[in-house]
Amino acid sequence: MTATSRDSWGSRIGVILAVAGSAVGLGNFIRFPGQAAQFGGGAFMIAYAISFLIIGLPIGWAEWTMGRFAGQRGYNSAAGVFHCLVPWRGSKYVGVLGAIIPLVIFMYYVVIEAWALGYTARFVRSLFDPALRFATIEDSQSFYASFVGSRADGAAMRMDPDSLLPWLLIVFVINLILIYRGISAGIEKVCRIGMPVLIVLAVIVLLRVLTLGTPDPAKPDQNVSTGLGYMWNAGKTLVVDREGKVLAEVVDRDPDHQQTRALELAAATPGARVERRGVLAQLADPNLWLTAAGQIFFSLSVGFGVILVYASYMGPKDDLVLSGLAASSTNEFCEVALGGLITLPAGVAFLGLSGVAGQGTFGLGFNVLPMVFSAMPAGSLFGTMFFLVLFIAALTSSLSMLQPGIALLEEALGIGRKGSVGLLGTLTALGTGFVCWFTKDLKALDTLDFWVGTFLIFVLATIQIILFGWVFGIDRGWEELHRGAAVQVPRFFRPVLKYVCPTFLLAIFGMWLLKNVVGWDPVSGRAAGSPYVADLFEKGNPVAWMSVILVLIVGIGLAATIANSKRYDNDPT
Amino acid sequence: MQTSGLLIMITSVSTVTALFAWCIWKVLASPAEEMDHLQPADFHTPDEDLN
């Protein structure tokens, strides 16, 4: 038996920034503010904080622990981790999910990363040519549709700086070069530079946004304070129609004035009424919990398989408790303190509440904000900074998505970095090419995001937390988690890890399945149907089917790879 | 923005900022230990060479 040196982290801060870089993505700056504002900051933050404590941190710590445990036994892939932890021959096939998920997500995430780079370049060019700024929201929407190619399949395949293709090629090559350089010289180096730059740039943009005041004195309602109120006020004052559908939301510094304005609006619409939703009423809504838990879950990148793989490269005496806490807190800082204060106040200051309410993640990030930055003083500069922040956040995330696949190929096939990057580069190029071609209504991207970026992540996270608490064992897991730790996890987390977290996660997953797959809303009791299931079984949408087949091909290919590997023939347990 | 919203915002932002700052301080203040580049070892068995 021989021992060879293998890739590993160069420093503790390096691995923390790499995990934080994996977690911090576009969702921190765009998705979180929209979700929080939908339910009112007060109520949402309560559910968000509880979800952070009972699912975010525990699942993260479980992944750090299991990853390092397997890494010490020579396994770096999620399949290897499962093989190492579960005395069952089929466990490695379950672990393959930890490579399928990040690999498929990379195929479409790199496309969104290219959007961020393309928008950065557009704002850089607008520094020298003001005609390139977006004068109206319609301009911005039209540019977005043309850039991403959402009007027709193949529409983004143009070698034009105002199109996706050239930026996608650049982003793809950057990712492959950096991942080829390895853990320490590639991922760690990028994150050690990228994460501080990201935070500094975001703080500069934040200061600009908070000092915007009321940009147009003729529209006194459109100001930063109203934007912050929309995001953070404890309750909601809504104007709803007879069926309870929200027609408008009213935000004002003075509660009495707010009520008066809401009544005026309601009086102007037949059948409309004013509805005040306080914190407790919001907390009684299961959708709030589903949304807050989902946000924590996806924001921290738990259940992706990435933390498992990153932790496997750590040494036996590294502090997993502090590393997990530090990576999570970096993500939360970027999400709450930066994302929570930049996006909506900027949008509301220029477009008012009606301009930002109900916008989806992409609508807010790539329709509303480009127009907002174009309109503000020195907007080209701040627009460049903001989209550069998004690009760095996306780059550090996409890099992390390649490493699980690299680790699996190196481990199962015994090939070096060059071979694994070449193999993975070819596979992801085909997948990314598929997403880049089928851009009409972003169908391919959306379908992959639903079935892999949401459904399979729920599945893997649920399996992992049950594995940690019930198979690996809470006593063994607790001891392994604290090996080398200077910080002790409160004992309160032991029952959380074993009972509360799996139960909460199963409940959330069950609700999500009912609502989004079965198509039945457990809150209202209404059957609304699922557009993703309908795409497959009612409409027979060929792009949706091809997306699912792509996932199956990747899964079968990776499963066949480990099936033929002798690396998993021994019994490491 | 109402007073309640302001309080929620200040509490949330200051909590995550304090936690972030404490963690980074704790990591940077602990003894500068470079990670062991020989860990973990990759165990390679001779039977693998037969494939």
Coordinates of C-alpha atoms in Angstrom, one line a residue:
Chain A
M1 CA 0.0 0.0 0.0
T2 CA 1.4 3.4 -1.0
A3 CA 0.4 6.8 0.1
T4 CA 0.5 9.8 -2.4
S5 CA 0.0 13.4 -1.6
R6 CA -3.3 14.8 -2.9
D7 CA -4.9 18.2 -3.4
S8 CA -5.8 20.0 -0.2
W9 CA -6.6 23.5 1.2
G10 CA -3.7 25.9 1.9
S11 CA -5.3 27.7 4.9
R12 CA -8.3 27.7 7.1
I13 CA -9.5 31.1 5.9
G14 CA -9.1 29.8 2.4
V15 CA -11.6 26.9 2.9
I16 CA -14.0 29.2 4.7
L17 CA -14.0 31.7 1.9
A18 CA -14.4 28.9 -0.6
V19 CA -17.4 27.5 1.1
A20 CA -18.8 31.0 1.6
G21 CA -18.1 31.7 -2.0
S22 CA -20.0 28.6 -3.0
A23 CA -23.0 29.8 -0.9
V24 CA -23.0 33.5 -1.9
G25 CA -24.6 33.8 -5.2
L26 CA -27.2 35.8 -7.1
G27 CA -29.9 34.7 -4.7
N28 CA -28.3 36.7 -1.9
F29 CA -28.7 39.9 -3.7
I30 CA -31.8 39.4 -5.8
R31 CA -33.9 36.4 -4.5
F32 CA -33.7 37.1 -0.8
P33 CA -35.0 40.7 -0.8
G34 CA -38.0 39.7 -3.0
Q35 CA -38.9 36.8 -0.7
A36 CA -38.5 38.8 2.5
A37 CA -40.6 41.7 1.2
Q38 CA -43.4 39.4 0.0
F39 CA -44.2 38.5 3.6
G40 CA -43.0 41.6 5.5
G41 CA -39.5 41.8 7.0
G42 CA -40.5 41.2 10.6
A43 CA -42.4 37.9 10.2
F44 CA -40.1 36.6 7.5
M45 CA -36.9 37.3 9.5
I46 CA -38.3 35.3 12.5
A47 CA -39.0 32.3 10.3
Y48 CA -35.7 32.8 8.5
A49 CA -33.7 33.0 11.8
I50 CA -35.4 29.8 13.1
S51 CA -34.8 28.0 9.8
F52 CA -31.1 29.1 10.0
L53 CA -30.7 27.6 13.4
I54 CA -32.6 24.3 12.9
I55 CA -31.8 23.4 9.3
G56 CA -29.1 25.7 7.8
L57 CA -26.4 25.3 10.5
P58 CA -27.1 21.7 11.4
I59 CA -27.1 20.3 7.8
G60 CA -24.0 22.3 7.1
W61 CA -22.2 20.9 10.2
A62 CA -23.3 17.4 9.3
E63 CA -21.9 17.8 5.8
W64 CA -18.6 19.2 7.1
T65 CA -18.3 16.3 9.5
M66 CA -19.1 13.5 7.1
G67 CA -16.9 15.0 4.4
R68 CA -13.8 15.2 6.5
F69 CA -14.4 11.8 8.0
A70 CA -14.5 10.2 4.5
G71 CA -11.6 12.4 3.3
Q72 CA -9.4 11.0 6.1
R73 CA -10.1 7.6 4.7
G74 CA -9.1 8.5 1.2
Y75 CA -12.5 9.4 -0.3
N76 CA -13.3 12.9 -1.7
S77 CA -16.5 12.4 -3.8
A78 CA -20.0 12.3 -2.4
A79 CA -20.2 8.7 -3.7
G80 CA -17.1 7.9 -1.7
V81 CA -18.5 9.6 1.4
F82 CA -21.6 7.5 1.3
H83 CA -19.6 4.3 0.6
C84 CA -17.5 5.2 3.6
L85 CA -20.4 5.8 6.0
V86 CA -23.0 3.2 5.0
P87 CA -22.3 -0.5 5.1
W88 CA -24.4 -1.2 2.1
R89 CA -23.1 -1.8 -1.5
G90 CA -25.7 0.4 -3.1
S91 CA -24.9 3.5 -0.9
K92 CA -22.4 4.8 -3.4
Y93 CA -25.1 5.1 -6.0
V94 CA -27.2 7.3 -3.7
G95 CA -24.0 9.4 -3.2
V96 CA -23.8 9.9 -6.9
L97 CA -26.6 12.4 -6.4
G98 CA -23.9 14.6 -4.8
A99 CA -22.1 14.8 -8.2
I100 CA -25.2 14.9 -10.5
I101 CA -26.7 17.9 -8.7
P102 CA -23.8 20.3 -8.9
L103 CA -22.8 19.1 -12.4
V104 CA -26.2 19.7 -13.9
I105 CA -26.7 23.0 -11.9
F106 CA -23.3 24.1 -13.4
M107 CA -24.7 23.6 -16.9
Y108 CA -27.3 26.3 -16.5
Y109 CA -25.8 28.4 -13.7
V110 CA -22.8 29.2 -15.9
V111 CA -25.3 30.7 -18.3
I112 CA -26.7 33.1 -15.6
E113 CA -23.0 33.8 -14.7
A114 CA -22.5 34.9 -18.3
W115 CA -25.5 37.2 -18.1
A116 CA -23.8 38.9 -15.1
L117 CA -20.6 39.3 -17.0
G118 CA -22.4 40.5 -20.1
Y119 CA -24.3 43.2 -18.1
T120 CA -21.0 44.2 -16.4
A121 CA -19.4 44.7 -19.8
R122 CA -22.5 46.7 -21.0
F123 CA -22.2 49.1 -18.0
V124 CA -18.4 49.4 -18.6
R125 CA -19.2 50.4 -22.2
S126 CA -21.9 52.8 -21.0
L127 CA -19.2 54.7 -19.1
F128 CA -17.9 55.9 -22.5
D129 CA -21.1 55.8 -24.5
P130 CA -24.1 57.1 -22.5
A131 CA -26.4 55.9 -25.2
L132 CA -26.0 52.4 -23.9
R133 CA -27.8 53.2 -20.7
F134 CA -31.3 52.0 -20.3
A135 CA -33.7 55.0 -20.5
T136 CA -36.9 53.1 -19.5
I137 CA -37.9 49.8 -18.0
E138 CA -39.1 48.8 -21.5
D139 CA -35.6 49.4 -22.9
S140 CA -34.2 47.2 -20.1
Q141 CA -36.8 44.4 -20.7
S142 CA -36.2 44.5 -24.4
F143 CA -32.4 44.2 -24.0
Y144 CA -32.8 41.3 -21.5
A145 CA -35.1 39.4 -23.9
S146 CA -32.6 39.9 -26.7
F147 CA -29.5 39.2 -24.6
V148 CA -30.8 35.9 -23.1
G149 CA -32.6 34.9 -26.2
S150 CA -36.0 34.3 -24.5
R151 CA -38.0 35.0 -27.7
A152 CA -36.8 32.0 -29.7
D153 CA -34.6 29.0 -29.4
G154 CA -31.1 29.7 -30.7
A155 CA -31.7 33.5 -30.4
A156 CA -28.8 33.9 -28.0
M157 CA -26.3 32.2 -30.3
R158 CA -24.8 35.4 -31.8
M159 CA -21.2 36.6 -31.5
D160 CA -22.3 40.1 -30.4
P161 CA -21.4 41.8 -27.2
D162 CA -25.1 42.4 -26.6
S163 CA -25.8 38.6 -26.8
L164 CA -25.1 35.7 -24.4
L165 CA -22.8 33.6 -26.5
P166 CA -19.4 35.4 -26.3
W167 CA -19.8 35.9 -22.6
L168 CA -20.7 32.3 -22.1
L169 CA -17.6 31.2 -23.9
I170 CA -15.4 33.4 -21.8
V171 CA -17.0 32.3 -18.5
F172 CA -16.8 28.7 -19.5
V173 CA -13.1 28.8 -20.3
I174 CA -12.4 30.8 -17.1
N175 CA -14.1 28.1 -15.0
L176 CA -12.2 25.3 -16.7
I177 CA -8.9 27.0 -16.3
L178 CA -9.4 27.8 -12.6
I179 CA -10.7 24.3 -11.8
Y180 CA -7.8 22.8 -13.6
R181 CA -5.4 24.7 -11.3
G182 CA -6.8 22.7 -8.4
I183 CA -8.1 23.2 -4.9
S184 CA -5.4 25.4 -3.4
A185 CA -4.1 27.2 -6.5
G186 CA -7.5 27.5 -8.2
I187 CA -10.6 27.6 -6.1
E188 CA -9.0 28.8 -2.9
K189 CA -7.0 31.6 -4.6
V190 CA -10.0 32.9 -6.5
C191 CA -12.1 33.0 -3.3
R192 CA -9.4 34.6 -1.2
I193 CA -9.3 37.4 -3.6
G194 CA -12.8 37.4 -4.9
M195 CA -14.8 37.3 -1.7
P196 CA -13.2 40.4 -0.1
V197 CA -13.5 42.3 -3.4
L198 CA -17.1 41.3 -3.6
I199 CA -17.8 42.6 -0.1
V200 CA -16.0 45.9 -0.6
L201 CA -17.8 46.5 -3.9
A202 CA -21.1 45.6 -2.4
V203 CA -20.6 48.0 0.5
I204 CA -19.7 50.9 -1.9
V205 CA -22.9 50.2 -3.9
L206 CA -24.8 50.0 -0.6
L207 CA -23.6 53.4 0.5
R208 CA -24.6 54.9 -2.9
V209 CA -28.1 53.4 -2.6
L210 CA -28.7 54.5 1.0
T211 CA -27.8 58.1 0.0
L212 CA -30.2 58.2 -2.9
G213 CA -32.9 59.9 -0.9
T214 CA -35.8 60.9 -3.2
P215 CA -34.3 60.9 -6.7
D216 CA -37.3 62.6 -8.3
P217 CA -38.9 65.3 -6.1
A218 CA -42.0 65.2 -8.3
K219 CA -42.5 61.6 -7.0
P220 CA -42.1 61.9 -3.2
D221 CA -43.4 58.4 -2.6
Q222 CA -40.5 56.9 -4.6
N223 CA -37.6 57.0 -2.1
V224 CA -35.1 54.9 -0.2
S225 CA -37.1 55.0 3.0
T226 CA -40.2 53.5 1.3
G227 CA -38.0 50.8 -0.2
L228 CA -36.6 49.9 3.2
G229 CA -40.1 49.9 4.6
Y230 CA -41.3 47.6 1.9
M231 CA -38.5 45.2 2.8
W232 CA -38.4 45.5 6.5
N233 CA -41.8 46.7 8.0
A234 CA -43.2 44.2 10.4
G235 CA -46.7 43.9 8.9
K236 CA -48.4 44.5 5.6
T237 CA -51.2 46.9 4.6
L238 CA -52.7 45.5 1.5
V239 CA -55.6 46.3 -0.8
V240 CA -57.2 43.1 -1.9
D241 CA -60.1 42.2 -4.2
R242 CA -63.2 40.1 -3.3
E243 CA -61.2 36.8 -3.7
G244 CA -58.4 38.0 -1.6
K245 CA -56.0 38.7 -4.5
V246 CA -53.5 41.4 -3.6
L247 CA -54.1 44.5 -5.8
A248 CA -51.6 46.9 -4.1
E249 CA -49.5 47.3 -1.0
V250 CA -49.2 50.6 0.8
V251 CA -46.1 51.7 2.7
D252 CA -45.8 54.9 4.5
R253 CA -43.7 56.2 7.5
D254 CA -46.9 57.2 9.3
P255 CA -49.2 54.3 10.0
D256 CA -52.3 56.5 10.1
H257 CA -51.4 58.0 6.7
Q258 CA -50.7 54.5 5.4
Q259 CA -54.2 53.4 6.4
T260 CA -55.8 56.4 4.9
R261 CA -54.1 55.9 1.6
A262 CA -55.0 52.3 1.5
L263 CA -58.7 53.1 2.1
E264 CA -58.5 55.7 -0.7
L265 CA -57.1 53.1 -3.1
A266 CA -59.7 50.5 -2.0
A267 CA -62.5 53.0 -2.5
A268 CA -61.3 53.5 -6.1
T269 CA -61.7 49.9 -7.0
P270 CA -65.2 48.2 -6.8
G271 CA -65.2 45.3 -4.3
A272 CA -61.7 46.0 -3.0
R273 CA -61.0 46.2 0.7
V274 CA -58.0 46.9 3.0
E275 CA -56.4 44.0 4.8
R276 CA -53.9 44.5 7.5
R277 CA -51.6 41.4 8.1
G278 CA -49.6 41.6 11.3
V279 CA -46.6 39.6 12.3
L280 CA -48.6 36.8 14.0
A281 CA -51.0 36.5 11.1
Q282 CA -48.1 36.2 8.7
L283 CA -46.4 33.6 10.9
A284 CA -49.5 31.5 10.9
D285 CA -49.2 31.2 7.1
P286 CA -47.3 27.9 6.2
N287 CA -46.2 29.5 2.9
L288 CA -44.1 31.9 4.9
W289 CA -42.2 29.0 6.6
L290 CA -41.9 27.2 3.3
T291 CA -40.4 30.3 1.7
A292 CA -38.1 31.2 4.6
A293 CA -36.8 27.6 5.0
G294 CA -36.3 27.3 1.3
Q295 CA -34.4 30.5 1.1
I296 CA -32.0 29.4 4.0
F297 CA -31.6 26.0 2.5
F298 CA -30.7 27.1 -1.0
S299 CA -28.7 30.1 0.1
L300 CA -26.4 28.2 2.3
S301 CA -25.8 25.6 -0.5
V302 CA -26.6 22.7 1.8
G303 CA -27.7 19.6 0.1
F304 CA -25.6 20.3 -3.0
G305 CA -22.8 17.9 -2.2
V306 CA -20.3 20.7 -2.4
I307 CA -19.6 21.0 1.3
L308 CA -19.1 17.3 1.6
V309 CA -16.4 17.4 -1.1
Y310 CA -14.7 20.6 0.1
A311 CA -14.6 19.2 3.7
S312 CA -13.0 16.0 2.5
Y313 CA -9.8 18.0 1.7
M314 CA -9.5 19.2 5.3
G315 CA -7.0 17.9 7.8
P316 CA -7.8 15.9 10.9
K317 CA -7.3 18.7 13.4
D318 CA -9.1 21.5 11.5
D319 CA -11.9 23.3 13.3
L320 CA -15.1 22.2 11.6
V321 CA -17.4 24.0 14.0
L322 CA -15.9 27.4 13.4
S323 CA -15.4 26.8 9.7
G324 CA -19.0 25.9 9.3
L325 CA -20.2 28.8 11.4
A326 CA -17.8 31.3 9.6
A327 CA -18.9 30.2 6.1
S328 CA -22.6 30.4 7.0
S329 CA -22.2 33.8 8.7
T330 CA -20.3 35.2 5.7
N331 CA -23.2 34.1 3.5
E332 CA -25.8 35.6 5.9
F333 CA -23.9 38.9 6.1
C334 CA -23.9 39.2 2.3
E335 CA -27.6 38.2 2.1
V336 CA -29.1 40.2 5.0
A337 CA -26.8 43.2 5.5
L338 CA -25.9 43.7 1.8
G339 CA -28.6 42.1 -0.4
G340 CA -31.4 43.2 2.1
L341 CA -30.4 46.8 1.9
I342 CA -29.4 47.3 -1.7
T343 CA -31.9 45.8 -4.1
L344 CA -35.3 46.9 -3.1
P345 CA -34.5 50.4 -1.8
A346 CA -32.8 51.1 -5.2
G347 CA -35.7 49.7 -7.2
V348 CA -38.4 51.5 -5.2
A349 CA -36.5 54.8 -5.3
F350 CA -36.7 54.9 -9.1
L351 CA -39.7 52.8 -10.0
G352 CA -41.9 52.9 -6.9
L353 CA -43.6 50.0 -5.2
S354 CA -45.6 49.0 -8.3
G355 CA -42.4 48.8 -10.3
V356 CA -40.7 46.2 -8.1
A357 CA -43.6 44.3 -6.4
G358 CA -44.2 40.8 -7.9
Q359 CA -41.0 40.8 -9.9
G360 CA -39.3 37.5 -10.0
T361 CA -35.6 37.0 -9.3
F362 CA -34.5 37.5 -12.9
G363 CA -37.0 40.4 -13.4
L364 CA -35.6 42.2 -10.4
G365 CA -32.0 41.6 -11.2
F366 CA -31.9 41.9 -15.0
N367 CA -34.8 44.1 -15.8
V368 CA -35.4 46.5 -12.9
L369 CA -31.9 47.0 -11.6
P370 CA -30.2 47.8 -15.0
M371 CA -32.7 50.6 -15.5
V372 CA -32.3 51.8 -11.9
F373 CA -28.5 52.0 -12.2
S374 CA -28.8 53.8 -15.6
A375 CA -31.0 56.4 -13.9
M376 CA -28.9 57.2 -10.9
P377 CA -26.0 59.7 -10.8
A378 CA -22.7 57.9 -11.8
G379 CA -25.0 55.0 -12.5
S380 CA -22.7 53.4 -15.1
L381 CA -19.9 53.1 -12.4
F382 CA -22.2 51.7 -9.8
G383 CA -24.0 49.4 -12.3
T384 CA -20.6 48.1 -13.3
M385 CA -19.8 47.5 -9.6
F386 CA -23.1 45.8 -8.9
F387 CA -23.0 43.4 -11.8
L388 CA -19.3 42.7 -11.1
V389 CA -20.5 41.7 -7.6
L390 CA -23.0 39.3 -9.1
F391 CA -20.4 37.9 -11.5
I392 CA -17.9 37.2 -8.7
A393 CA -20.6 35.7 -6.6
A394 CA -21.6 33.5 -9.5
L395 CA -18.0 32.5 -10.3
T396 CA -17.1 31.4 -6.8
S397 CA -20.3 29.3 -6.8
S398 CA -19.9 27.8 -10.3
L399 CA -16.3 26.7 -9.5
S400 CA -17.6 24.8 -6.4
M401 CA -20.1 23.0 -8.6
L402 CA -17.3 21.5 -10.8
Q403 CA -15.2 20.1 -7.9
P404 CA -17.6 17.3 -6.9
G405 CA -17.6 15.9 -10.5
I406 CA -13.8 16.3 -10.7
A407 CA -13.4 14.5 -7.3
L408 CA -15.7 11.6 -8.5
L409 CA -13.8 11.1 -11.8
E410 CA -10.4 11.3 -10.2
E411 CA -11.5 8.9 -7.4
A412 CA -13.4 6.3 -9.5
L413 CA -11.2 6.3 -12.7
G414 CA -7.9 7.0 -11.0
I415 CA -7.2 9.7 -13.7
G416 CA -5.4 13.0 -13.0
R417 CA -6.6 16.5 -13.0
K418 CA -6.0 17.0 -16.7
G419 CA -8.1 14.0 -17.7
S420 CA -10.9 14.7 -15.3
V421 CA -11.2 18.4 -16.3
G422 CA -11.1 17.3 -20.0
L423 CA -13.9 14.8 -19.5
L424 CA -16.0 17.0 -17.3
G425 CA -15.4 20.0 -19.6
T426 CA -16.7 18.0 -22.6
L427 CA -19.8 16.8 -20.6
T428 CA -20.6 20.3 -19.3
A429 CA -20.0 21.9 -22.7
L430 CA -22.7 19.7 -24.2
G431 CA -25.1 20.4 -21.3
T432 CA -24.4 24.2 -21.3
G433 CA -24.8 24.2 -25.1
F434 CA -28.2 22.6 -24.7
V435 CA -29.3 25.3 -22.2
C436 CA -27.8 28.1 -24.3
W437 CA -29.7 26.9 -27.4
F438 CA -33.1 26.2 -25.9
T439 CA -33.6 29.7 -24.5
K440 CA -37.2 30.3 -25.5
D441 CA -39.0 31.3 -22.3
L442 CA -35.9 29.9 -20.6
K443 CA -37.6 26.5 -20.7
A444 CA -34.5 24.3 -20.4
L445 CA -32.9 26.4 -17.6
D446 CA -36.2 26.5 -15.7
T447 CA -36.9 22.8 -16.0
L448 CA -33.4 21.8 -14.9
D449 CA -33.6 24.3 -12.0
F450 CA -36.8 22.8 -10.8
W451 CA -36.0 19.1 -11.0
V452 CA -32.3 19.3 -10.1
G453 CA -31.8 22.7 -8.5
T454 CA -34.7 22.2 -6.1
F455 CA -36.2 18.7 -6.1
L456 CA -33.0 16.7 -6.0
I457 CA -31.4 19.0 -3.5
F458 CA -34.3 18.4 -1.1
V459 CA -33.9 14.7 -1.6
L460 CA -30.1 14.7 -1.0
A461 CA -30.3 17.0 2.0
T462 CA -33.0 14.9 3.6
I463 CA -30.9 11.7 3.0
Q464 CA -27.8 13.4 4.4
I465 CA -29.3 14.6 7.7
I466 CA -31.0 11.2 8.3
L467 CA -27.6 9.5 7.5
F468 CA -25.8 11.8 9.9
G469 CA -28.3 11.4 12.8
W470 CA -29.4 7.8 12.4
V471 CA -26.7 5.9 10.5
F472 CA -23.4 7.6 11.2
G473 CA -24.8 8.1 14.7
I474 CA -25.3 11.3 16.7
D475 CA -22.6 10.3 19.3
R476 CA -20.0 9.5 16.7
G477 CA -21.0 12.5 14.6
W478 CA -20.8 14.9 17.6
E479 CA -17.4 13.6 18.5
E480 CA -16.1 13.9 14.9
L481 CA -17.5 17.4 14.6
H482 CA -15.7 18.5 17.7
R483 CA -12.3 16.9 16.8
G484 CA -9.9 19.9 16.6
A485 CA -12.6 22.4 17.4
A486 CA -11.9 25.4 19.6
V487 CA -15.6 26.3 19.7
Q488 CA -18.2 24.0 21.2
V489 CA -21.6 23.6 19.7
P490 CA -24.3 24.1 22.3
R491 CA -25.8 20.7 23.3
F492 CA -29.1 22.0 22.3
F493 CA -28.1 21.1 18.7
R494 CA -27.8 17.3 19.5
P495 CA -31.6 16.7 19.5
V496 CA -31.9 19.3 16.7
L497 CA -29.6 17.3 14.5
K498 CA -31.2 14.0 15.3
Y499 CA -34.9 14.8 15.6
V500 CA -35.9 18.4 14.8
C501 CA -33.9 19.0 11.6
P502 CA -35.0 15.8 9.8
T503 CA -38.7 16.3 10.9
F504 CA -38.7 20.0 9.9
L505 CA -37.0 19.1 6.6
L506 CA -39.4 16.3 5.8
A507 CA -42.4 18.5 6.6
I508 CA -41.0 21.3 4.4
F509 CA -40.2 18.8 1.6
G510 CA -43.6 17.2 1.9
M511 CA -45.4 20.6 1.6
W512 CA -43.2 21.5 -1.3
L513 CA -44.0 18.3 -3.1
L514 CA -47.7 18.7 -2.6
K515 CA -47.6 22.3 -3.8
N516 CA -45.1 22.0 -6.7
V517 CA -45.3 18.5 -7.9
V518 CA -48.7 17.2 -7.0
G519 CA -50.1 20.6 -7.6
W520 CA -52.3 20.9 -4.5
D521 CA -51.9 23.8 -2.2
P522 CA -52.0 22.4 1.4
V523 CA -52.9 25.9 2.7
S524 CA -55.8 26.9 0.6
G525 CA -56.8 23.3 -0.2
R526 CA -57.0 24.3 -3.9
A527 CA -55.7 22.1 -6.7
A528 CA -53.7 24.4 -8.9
G529 CA -51.7 21.9 -10.9
S530 CA -47.9 21.9 -11.5
P531 CA -46.6 23.6 -14.6
Y532 CA -43.5 21.4 -14.5
V533 CA -45.4 18.1 -14.3
A534 CA -47.8 19.4 -17.0
D535 CA -44.9 20.2 -19.3
L536 CA -43.9 16.6 -19.1
F537 CA -47.1 14.6 -19.0
E538 CA -49.9 16.9 -20.4
K539 CA -48.2 19.1 -22.9
G540 CA -45.3 16.7 -23.8
N541 CA -43.0 19.7 -24.1
P542 CA -39.9 18.3 -26.0
V543 CA -37.5 20.7 -24.3
A544 CA -38.7 19.7 -20.8
W545 CA -38.3 16.1 -21.8
M546 CA -34.9 16.6 -23.2
S547 CA -33.9 18.3 -20.0
V548 CA -35.0 15.4 -17.9
I549 CA -33.3 13.0 -20.3
L550 CA -30.1 15.0 -20.0
V551 CA -30.2 14.5 -16.2
L552 CA -30.8 10.8 -16.6
I553 CA -27.9 10.5 -19.0
V554 CA -25.5 12.3 -16.6
G555 CA -26.8 10.2 -13.7
I556 CA -26.5 6.8 -15.5
G557 CA -23.0 7.8 -16.8
L558 CA -21.7 8.6 -13.4
A559 CA -23.3 5.6 -11.8
A560 CA -21.7 3.4 -14.5
T561 CA -18.4 5.0 -13.8
I562 CA -18.4 4.1 -10.1
A563 CA -20.0 0.7 -10.8
N564 CA -16.8 -0.3 -12.7
S565 CA -14.4 1.2 -10.2
K566 CA -12.5 -1.0 -7.8
R567 CA -12.2 2.0 -5.4
Y568 CA -15.5 1.1 -3.8
D569 CA -14.9 -2.6 -3.5
N570 CA -13.4 -2.5 0.0
D571 CA -15.3 -2.1 3.3
P572 CA -14.1 1.1 4.8
T573 CA -16.7 1.0 7.6
Chain B
M1 CA -40.4 53.1 6.9
Q2 CA -42.0 52.6 10.3
T3 CA -40.3 52.4 13.7
S4 CA -41.0 48.6 13.9
G5 CA -39.4 48.1 10.5
L6 CA -36.4 50.2 11.5
L7 CA -35.9 48.1 14.7
I8 CA -36.2 44.8 12.8
M9 CA -33.8 46.0 10.2
I10 CA -31.2 47.2 12.7
T11 CA -31.5 44.0 14.8
S12 CA -31.2 41.8 11.8
V13 CA -28.3 43.6 10.1
S14 CA -26.4 44.1 13.3
T15 CA -26.8 40.5 14.4
V16 CA -25.4 39.1 11.1
T17 CA -22.7 41.7 10.9
A18 CA -21.6 40.9 14.5
L19 CA -21.7 37.2 13.9
F20 CA -19.7 37.5 10.7
A21 CA -17.1 39.8 12.3
W22 CA -16.7 37.5 15.3
C23 CA -16.2 34.5 13.2
I24 CA -13.6 36.1 10.9
W25 CA -11.8 37.6 14.0
K26 CA -11.8 34.2 15.7
V27 CA -10.4 32.5 12.5
L28 CA -7.7 35.1 12.0
A29 CA -6.8 35.4 15.6
S30 CA -6.3 31.7 16.2
P31 CA -2.7 30.5 15.7
A32 CA -1.7 30.6 12.1
E33 CA -1.6 27.0 11.3
E34 CA -1.0 26.2 7.7
M35 CA -3.0 23.1 6.8
D36 CA -1.1 19.9 6.5
H37 CA -0.5 19.4 2.8
L38 CA 0.1 15.7 3.2
Q39 CA -3.4 15.2 4.6
P40 CA -5.4 13.3 3.7
A41 CA -3.3 10.4 2.3
D42 CA -4.5 8.6 -0.7
F43 CA -4.3 4.9 -0.1
H44 CA -3.5 3.0 -3.2
T45 CA -3.7 -0.8 -3.3
P46 CA -1.7 -3.0 -5.7
D47 CA -4.7 -4.8 -7.0
E48 CA -5.9 -1.5 -8.5
D49 CA -2.9 -1.7 -10.9
L50 CA -4.3 -4.9 -12.4
N51 CA -7.1 -3.0 -14.0

